[in-house]
mmCIF file of C-alpha atoms in Angstrom:
data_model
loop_
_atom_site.group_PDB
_atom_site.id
_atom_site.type_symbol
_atom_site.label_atom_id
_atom_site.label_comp_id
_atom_site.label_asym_id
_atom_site.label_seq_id
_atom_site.Cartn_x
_atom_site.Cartn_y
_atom_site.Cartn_z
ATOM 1 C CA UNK A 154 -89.267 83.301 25.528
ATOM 2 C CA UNK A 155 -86.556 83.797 23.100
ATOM 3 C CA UNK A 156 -85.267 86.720 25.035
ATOM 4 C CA UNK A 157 -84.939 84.323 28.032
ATOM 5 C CA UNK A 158 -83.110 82.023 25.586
ATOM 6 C CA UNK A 159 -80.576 84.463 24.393
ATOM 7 C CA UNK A 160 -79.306 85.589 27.918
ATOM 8 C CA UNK A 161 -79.162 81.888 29.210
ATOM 9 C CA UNK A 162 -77.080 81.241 26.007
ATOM 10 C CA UNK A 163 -74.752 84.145 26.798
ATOM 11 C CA UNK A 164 -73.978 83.496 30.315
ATOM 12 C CA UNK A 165 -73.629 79.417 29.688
ATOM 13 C CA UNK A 166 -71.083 80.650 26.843
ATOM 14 C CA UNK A 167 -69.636 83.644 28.881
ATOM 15 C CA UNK A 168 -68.854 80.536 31.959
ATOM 16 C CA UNK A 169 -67.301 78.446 29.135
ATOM 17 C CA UNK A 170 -64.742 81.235 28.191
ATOM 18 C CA UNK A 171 -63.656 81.948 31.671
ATOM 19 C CA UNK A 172 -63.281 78.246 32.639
ATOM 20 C CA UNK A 173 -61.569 78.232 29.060
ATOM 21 C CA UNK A 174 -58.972 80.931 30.178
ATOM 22 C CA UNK A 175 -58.966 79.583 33.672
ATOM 23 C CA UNK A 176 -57.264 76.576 32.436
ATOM 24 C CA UNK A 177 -55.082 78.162 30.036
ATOM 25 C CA UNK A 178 -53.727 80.597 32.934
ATOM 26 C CA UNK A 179 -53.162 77.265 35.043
ATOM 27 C CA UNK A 180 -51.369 75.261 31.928
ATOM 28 C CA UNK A 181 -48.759 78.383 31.574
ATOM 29 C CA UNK A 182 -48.023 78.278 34.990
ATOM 30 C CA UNK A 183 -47.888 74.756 34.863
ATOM 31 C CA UNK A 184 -45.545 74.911 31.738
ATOM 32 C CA UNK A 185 -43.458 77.734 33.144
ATOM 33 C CA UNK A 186 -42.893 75.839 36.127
ATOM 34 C CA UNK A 187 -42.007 72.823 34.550
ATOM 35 C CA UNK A 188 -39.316 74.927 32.484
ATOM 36 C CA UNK A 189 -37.650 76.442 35.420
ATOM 37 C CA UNK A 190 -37.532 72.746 36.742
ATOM 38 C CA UNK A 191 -35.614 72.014 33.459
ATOM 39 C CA UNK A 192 -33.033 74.515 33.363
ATOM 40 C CA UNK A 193 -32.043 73.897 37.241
ATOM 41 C CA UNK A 194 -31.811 70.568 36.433
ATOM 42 C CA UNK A 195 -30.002 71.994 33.437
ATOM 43 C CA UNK A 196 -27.498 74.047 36.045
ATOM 44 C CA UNK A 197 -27.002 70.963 38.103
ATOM 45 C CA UNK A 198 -25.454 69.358 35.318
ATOM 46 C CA UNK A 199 -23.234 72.428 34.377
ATOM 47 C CA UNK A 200 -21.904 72.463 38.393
ATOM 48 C CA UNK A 201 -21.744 69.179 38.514
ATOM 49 C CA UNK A 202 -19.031 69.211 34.608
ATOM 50 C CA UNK A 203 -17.290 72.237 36.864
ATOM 51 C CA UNK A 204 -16.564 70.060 39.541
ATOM 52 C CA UNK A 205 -15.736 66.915 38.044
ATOM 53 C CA UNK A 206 -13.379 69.300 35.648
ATOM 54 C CA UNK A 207 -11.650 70.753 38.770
ATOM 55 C CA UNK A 208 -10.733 67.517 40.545
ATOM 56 C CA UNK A 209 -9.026 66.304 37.259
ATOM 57 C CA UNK A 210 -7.039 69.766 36.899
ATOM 58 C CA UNK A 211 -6.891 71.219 40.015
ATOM 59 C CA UNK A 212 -3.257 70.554 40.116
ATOM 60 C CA UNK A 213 -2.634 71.363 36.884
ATOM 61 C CA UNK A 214 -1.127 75.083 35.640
ATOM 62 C CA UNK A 215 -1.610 74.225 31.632
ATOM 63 C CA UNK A 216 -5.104 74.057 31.639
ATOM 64 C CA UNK A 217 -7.388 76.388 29.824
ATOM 65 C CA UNK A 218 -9.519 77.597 33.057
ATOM 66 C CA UNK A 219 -6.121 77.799 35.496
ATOM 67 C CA UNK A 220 -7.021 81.382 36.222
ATOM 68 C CA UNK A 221 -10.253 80.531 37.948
ATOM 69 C CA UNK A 222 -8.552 76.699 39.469
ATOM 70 C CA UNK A 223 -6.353 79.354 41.003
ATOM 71 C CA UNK A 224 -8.615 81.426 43.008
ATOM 72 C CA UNK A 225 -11.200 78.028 43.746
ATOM 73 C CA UNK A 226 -7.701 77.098 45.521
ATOM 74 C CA UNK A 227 -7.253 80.029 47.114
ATOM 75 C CA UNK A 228 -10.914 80.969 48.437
ATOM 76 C CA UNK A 229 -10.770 76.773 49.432
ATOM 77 C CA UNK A 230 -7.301 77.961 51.415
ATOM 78 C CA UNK A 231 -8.618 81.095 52.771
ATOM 79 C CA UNK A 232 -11.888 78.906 53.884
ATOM 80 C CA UNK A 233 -9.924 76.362 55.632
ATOM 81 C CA UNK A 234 -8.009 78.956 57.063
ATOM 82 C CA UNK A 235 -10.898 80.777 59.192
ATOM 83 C CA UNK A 236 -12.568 77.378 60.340
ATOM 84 C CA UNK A 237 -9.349 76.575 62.090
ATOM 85 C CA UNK A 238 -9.157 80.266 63.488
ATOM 86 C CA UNK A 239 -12.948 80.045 65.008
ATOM 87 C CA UNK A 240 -12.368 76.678 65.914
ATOM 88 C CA UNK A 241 -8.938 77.576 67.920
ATOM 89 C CA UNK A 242 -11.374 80.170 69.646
ATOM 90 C CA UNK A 243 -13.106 77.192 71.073
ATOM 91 C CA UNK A 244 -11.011 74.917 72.071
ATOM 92 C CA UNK A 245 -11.690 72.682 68.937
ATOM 93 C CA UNK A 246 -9.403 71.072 66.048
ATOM 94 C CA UNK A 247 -11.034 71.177 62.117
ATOM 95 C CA UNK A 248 -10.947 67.995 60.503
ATOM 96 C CA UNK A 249 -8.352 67.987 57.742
ATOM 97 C CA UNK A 250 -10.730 65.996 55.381
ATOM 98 C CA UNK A 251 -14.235 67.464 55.695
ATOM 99 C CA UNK A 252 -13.726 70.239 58.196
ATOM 100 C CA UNK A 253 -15.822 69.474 60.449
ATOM 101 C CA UNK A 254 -15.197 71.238 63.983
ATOM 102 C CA UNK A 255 -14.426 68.639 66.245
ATOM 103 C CA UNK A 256 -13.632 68.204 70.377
ATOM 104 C CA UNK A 257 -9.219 68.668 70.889
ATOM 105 C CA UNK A 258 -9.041 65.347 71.954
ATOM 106 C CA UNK A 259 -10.844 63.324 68.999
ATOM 107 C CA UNK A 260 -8.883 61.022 67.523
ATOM 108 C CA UNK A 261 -11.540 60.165 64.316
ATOM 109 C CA UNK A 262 -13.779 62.416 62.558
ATOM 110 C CA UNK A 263 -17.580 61.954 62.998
ATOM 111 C CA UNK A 264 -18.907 63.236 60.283
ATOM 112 C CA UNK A 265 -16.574 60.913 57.648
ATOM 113 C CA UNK A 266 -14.684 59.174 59.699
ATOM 114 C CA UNK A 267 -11.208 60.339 59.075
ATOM 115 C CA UNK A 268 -8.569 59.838 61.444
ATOM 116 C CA UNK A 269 -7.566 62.898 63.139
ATOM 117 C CA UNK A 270 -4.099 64.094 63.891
ATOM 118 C CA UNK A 271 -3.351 66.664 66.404
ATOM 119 C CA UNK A 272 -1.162 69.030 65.016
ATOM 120 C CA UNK A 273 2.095 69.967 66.640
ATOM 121 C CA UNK A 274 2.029 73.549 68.273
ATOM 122 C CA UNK A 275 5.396 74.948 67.353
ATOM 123 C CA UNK A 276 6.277 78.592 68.878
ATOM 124 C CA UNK A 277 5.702 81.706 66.758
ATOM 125 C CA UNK A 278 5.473 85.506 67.300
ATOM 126 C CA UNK A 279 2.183 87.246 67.021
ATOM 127 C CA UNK A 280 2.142 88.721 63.742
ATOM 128 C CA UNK A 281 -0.207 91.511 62.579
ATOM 129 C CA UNK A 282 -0.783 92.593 58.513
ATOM 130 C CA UNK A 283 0.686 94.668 56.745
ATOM 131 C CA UNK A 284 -2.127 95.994 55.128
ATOM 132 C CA UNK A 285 -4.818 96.361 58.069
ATOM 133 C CA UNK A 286 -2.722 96.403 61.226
ATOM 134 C CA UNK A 287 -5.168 92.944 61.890
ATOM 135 C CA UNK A 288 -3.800 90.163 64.323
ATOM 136 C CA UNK A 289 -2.507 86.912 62.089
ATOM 137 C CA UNK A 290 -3.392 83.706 63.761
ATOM 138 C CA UNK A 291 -0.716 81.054 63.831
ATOM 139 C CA UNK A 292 -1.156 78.796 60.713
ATOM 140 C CA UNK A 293 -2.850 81.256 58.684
ATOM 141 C CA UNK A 294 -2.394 81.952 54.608
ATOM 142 C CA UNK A 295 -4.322 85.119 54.406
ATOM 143 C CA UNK A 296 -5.758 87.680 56.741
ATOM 144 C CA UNK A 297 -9.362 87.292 58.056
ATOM 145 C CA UNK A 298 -9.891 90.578 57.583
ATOM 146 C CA UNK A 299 -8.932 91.956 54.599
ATOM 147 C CA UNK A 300 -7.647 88.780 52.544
ATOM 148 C CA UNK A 301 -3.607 89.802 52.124
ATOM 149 C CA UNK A 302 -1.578 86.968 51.529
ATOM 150 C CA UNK A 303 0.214 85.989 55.134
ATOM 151 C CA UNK A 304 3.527 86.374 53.428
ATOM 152 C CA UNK A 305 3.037 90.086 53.320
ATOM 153 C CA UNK A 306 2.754 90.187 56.893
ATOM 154 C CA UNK A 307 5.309 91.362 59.657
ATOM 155 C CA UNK A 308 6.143 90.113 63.366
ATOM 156 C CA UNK A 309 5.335 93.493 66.074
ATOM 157 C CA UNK A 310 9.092 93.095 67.042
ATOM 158 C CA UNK A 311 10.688 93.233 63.998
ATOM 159 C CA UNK A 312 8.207 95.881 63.290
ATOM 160 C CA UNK A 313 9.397 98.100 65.998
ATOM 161 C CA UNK A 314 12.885 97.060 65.551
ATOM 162 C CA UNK A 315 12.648 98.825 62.015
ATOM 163 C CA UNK A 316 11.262 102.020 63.258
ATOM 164 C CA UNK A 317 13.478 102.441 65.842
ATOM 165 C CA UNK A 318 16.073 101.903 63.562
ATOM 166 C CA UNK A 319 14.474 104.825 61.172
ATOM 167 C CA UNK A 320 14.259 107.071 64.349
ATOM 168 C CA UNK A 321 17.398 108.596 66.071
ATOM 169 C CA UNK A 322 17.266 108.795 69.630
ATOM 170 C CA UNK A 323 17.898 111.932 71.534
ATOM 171 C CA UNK A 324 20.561 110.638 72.752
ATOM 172 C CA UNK A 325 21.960 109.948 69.416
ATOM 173 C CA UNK A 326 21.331 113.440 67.857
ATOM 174 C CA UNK A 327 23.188 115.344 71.107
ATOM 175 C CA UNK A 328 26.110 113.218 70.669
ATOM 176 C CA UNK A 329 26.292 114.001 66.782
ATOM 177 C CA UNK A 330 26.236 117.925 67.657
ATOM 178 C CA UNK A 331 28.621 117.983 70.438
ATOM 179 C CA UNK A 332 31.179 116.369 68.243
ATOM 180 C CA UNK A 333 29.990 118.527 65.323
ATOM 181 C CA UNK A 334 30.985 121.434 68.112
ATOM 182 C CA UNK A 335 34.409 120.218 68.851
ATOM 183 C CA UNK A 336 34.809 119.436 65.214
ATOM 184 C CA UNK A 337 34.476 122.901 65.250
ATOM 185 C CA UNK A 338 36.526 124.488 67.730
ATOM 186 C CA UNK A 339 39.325 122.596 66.825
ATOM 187 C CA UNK A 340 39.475 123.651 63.040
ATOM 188 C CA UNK A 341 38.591 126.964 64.368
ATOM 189 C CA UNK A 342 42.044 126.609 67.020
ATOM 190 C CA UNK A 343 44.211 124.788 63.640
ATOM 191 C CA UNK A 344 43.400 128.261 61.504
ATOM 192 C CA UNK A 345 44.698 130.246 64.090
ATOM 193 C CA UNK A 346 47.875 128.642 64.994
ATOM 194 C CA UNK A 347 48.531 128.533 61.189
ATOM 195 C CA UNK A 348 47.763 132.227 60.618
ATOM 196 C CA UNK A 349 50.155 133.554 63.589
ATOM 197 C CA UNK A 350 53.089 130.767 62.187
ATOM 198 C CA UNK A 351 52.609 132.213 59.043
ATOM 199 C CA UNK A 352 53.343 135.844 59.787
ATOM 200 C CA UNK A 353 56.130 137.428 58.399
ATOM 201 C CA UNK A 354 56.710 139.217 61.314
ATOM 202 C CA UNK A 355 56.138 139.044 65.315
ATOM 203 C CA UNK A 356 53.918 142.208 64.817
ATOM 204 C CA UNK A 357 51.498 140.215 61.964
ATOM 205 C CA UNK A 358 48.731 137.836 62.076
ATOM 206 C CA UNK A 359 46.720 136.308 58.971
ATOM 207 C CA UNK A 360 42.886 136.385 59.064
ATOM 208 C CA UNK A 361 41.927 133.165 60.028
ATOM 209 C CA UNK A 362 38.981 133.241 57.518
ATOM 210 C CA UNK A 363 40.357 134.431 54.419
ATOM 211 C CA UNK A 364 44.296 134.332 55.388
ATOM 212 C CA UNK A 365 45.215 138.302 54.692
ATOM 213 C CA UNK A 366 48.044 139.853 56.667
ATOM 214 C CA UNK A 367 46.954 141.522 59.427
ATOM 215 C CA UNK A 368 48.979 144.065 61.808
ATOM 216 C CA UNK A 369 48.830 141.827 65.373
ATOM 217 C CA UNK A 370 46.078 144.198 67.079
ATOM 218 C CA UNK A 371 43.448 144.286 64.528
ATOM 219 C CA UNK A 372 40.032 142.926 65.391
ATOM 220 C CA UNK A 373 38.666 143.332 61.812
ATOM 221 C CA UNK A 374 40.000 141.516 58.882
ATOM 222 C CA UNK A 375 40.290 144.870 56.090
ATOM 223 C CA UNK A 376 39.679 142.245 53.470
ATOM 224 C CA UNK A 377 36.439 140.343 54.341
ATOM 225 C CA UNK A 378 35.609 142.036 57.682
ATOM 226 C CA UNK A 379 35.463 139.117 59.777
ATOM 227 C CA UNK A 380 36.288 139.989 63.455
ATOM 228 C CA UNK A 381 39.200 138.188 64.402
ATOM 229 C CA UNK A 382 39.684 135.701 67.514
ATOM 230 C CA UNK A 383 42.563 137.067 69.052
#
């Protein structure tokens, strides 16, 4: 009967232990949860100091975290930038406030409530950047595509303006050798009329390349063998 007894014993105490470390399990995954709660509450906090820190210093270039103020204002520029480029896809206007997409004729926001001011569509070129070759939407800071400052950019006229400007025409470059030609000729026709003035004698000529006396029928020069024009 003892036998019996023993077993019994074991398995009641063998159930206890594995209740015993099914609770455990569940309390450490109760506690663990409970931590992570904690520390995202925890993170909350630290966003929440961030932003309270950047509306008092956003405008201010002293502070000890301007670097980072700096691009927040950017990325918020650059942000504000492509809603208003989708939304000018569509027909739409951005809310200046909470930009919110909103129909071209709405005069209030209605997601806050702001009013809403058309903007004025003042004439500009197309521009493109100078670092992609991308399109630049009127009103734009940066390029969509790969984030250069708008300043950088160029208008396609002035663009070609400057590379025609680098690039002769044909035109151009036949005119510059024709003159180079007569240029030519004509120093070419001066040397000769001031060798055969020079001579000391009817029956003379001078070389008109290196300026030796020459008898009036030679063809070579008997100095620096240059055939002579006349």
């Amino acid at each position: 009967m003892s036998f019996f007894e023993d077993i019994g014993k074991k398995i009641t105490e063998a159930g206890q232990g594995a209740v015993r470390k099914t609770k455990d399990i569940a309390d450490s995954a109760r506690s663990s949860s409970m931590i992570s709660d904690e520390e995202k509450r925890i993170n909350s906090f630290y966003t929440e100091i961030g932003r309270a820190y950047y509306a008092k210093y956003a405008e201010s270039d002293d502070c000890e975290f301007s670097g980072m103020i700096s691009m927040i204002n950017e990325s918020k520029k650059r942000i504000k930038d492509l809603r208003e480029q989708d939304a000018a896809r569509r027909g739409m206007i951005v809310c200046a406030k909470c930009g919110t997409a909103l129909p071209a004729d709405s005069s209030f926001c209605y997601s806050c409530g702001a009013q809403v001011q058309a903007a004025e569509q003042a004439p500009t070129e197309d521009k493109i950047c100078a670092g992609c070759g991308s399109r630049i939407m009127p009103g734009m800071s940066f390029c969509s595509v790969c984030g250069k400052p708008a300043d950088a950019v160029q208008t396609e006229d002035a663009e070609a303006e400057t590379e025609a400007e680098a690039e002769p025409s044909a035109d151009t470059e036949i005119n510059n050798e024709s003159a180079a030609a007569e240029d030519t000729e004509t120093a070419d026709n001066e040397g000769c009329i001031e060798d055969t003035e020079g001579g000391t004698d009817a029956q003379t000529k001078r070389c008109h390349l290196c300026g030796t006396e020459l008898a009036a029928d030679a063809v070579f020069c008997k100095e620096c063998g240059a055939r002579q024009l006349n």
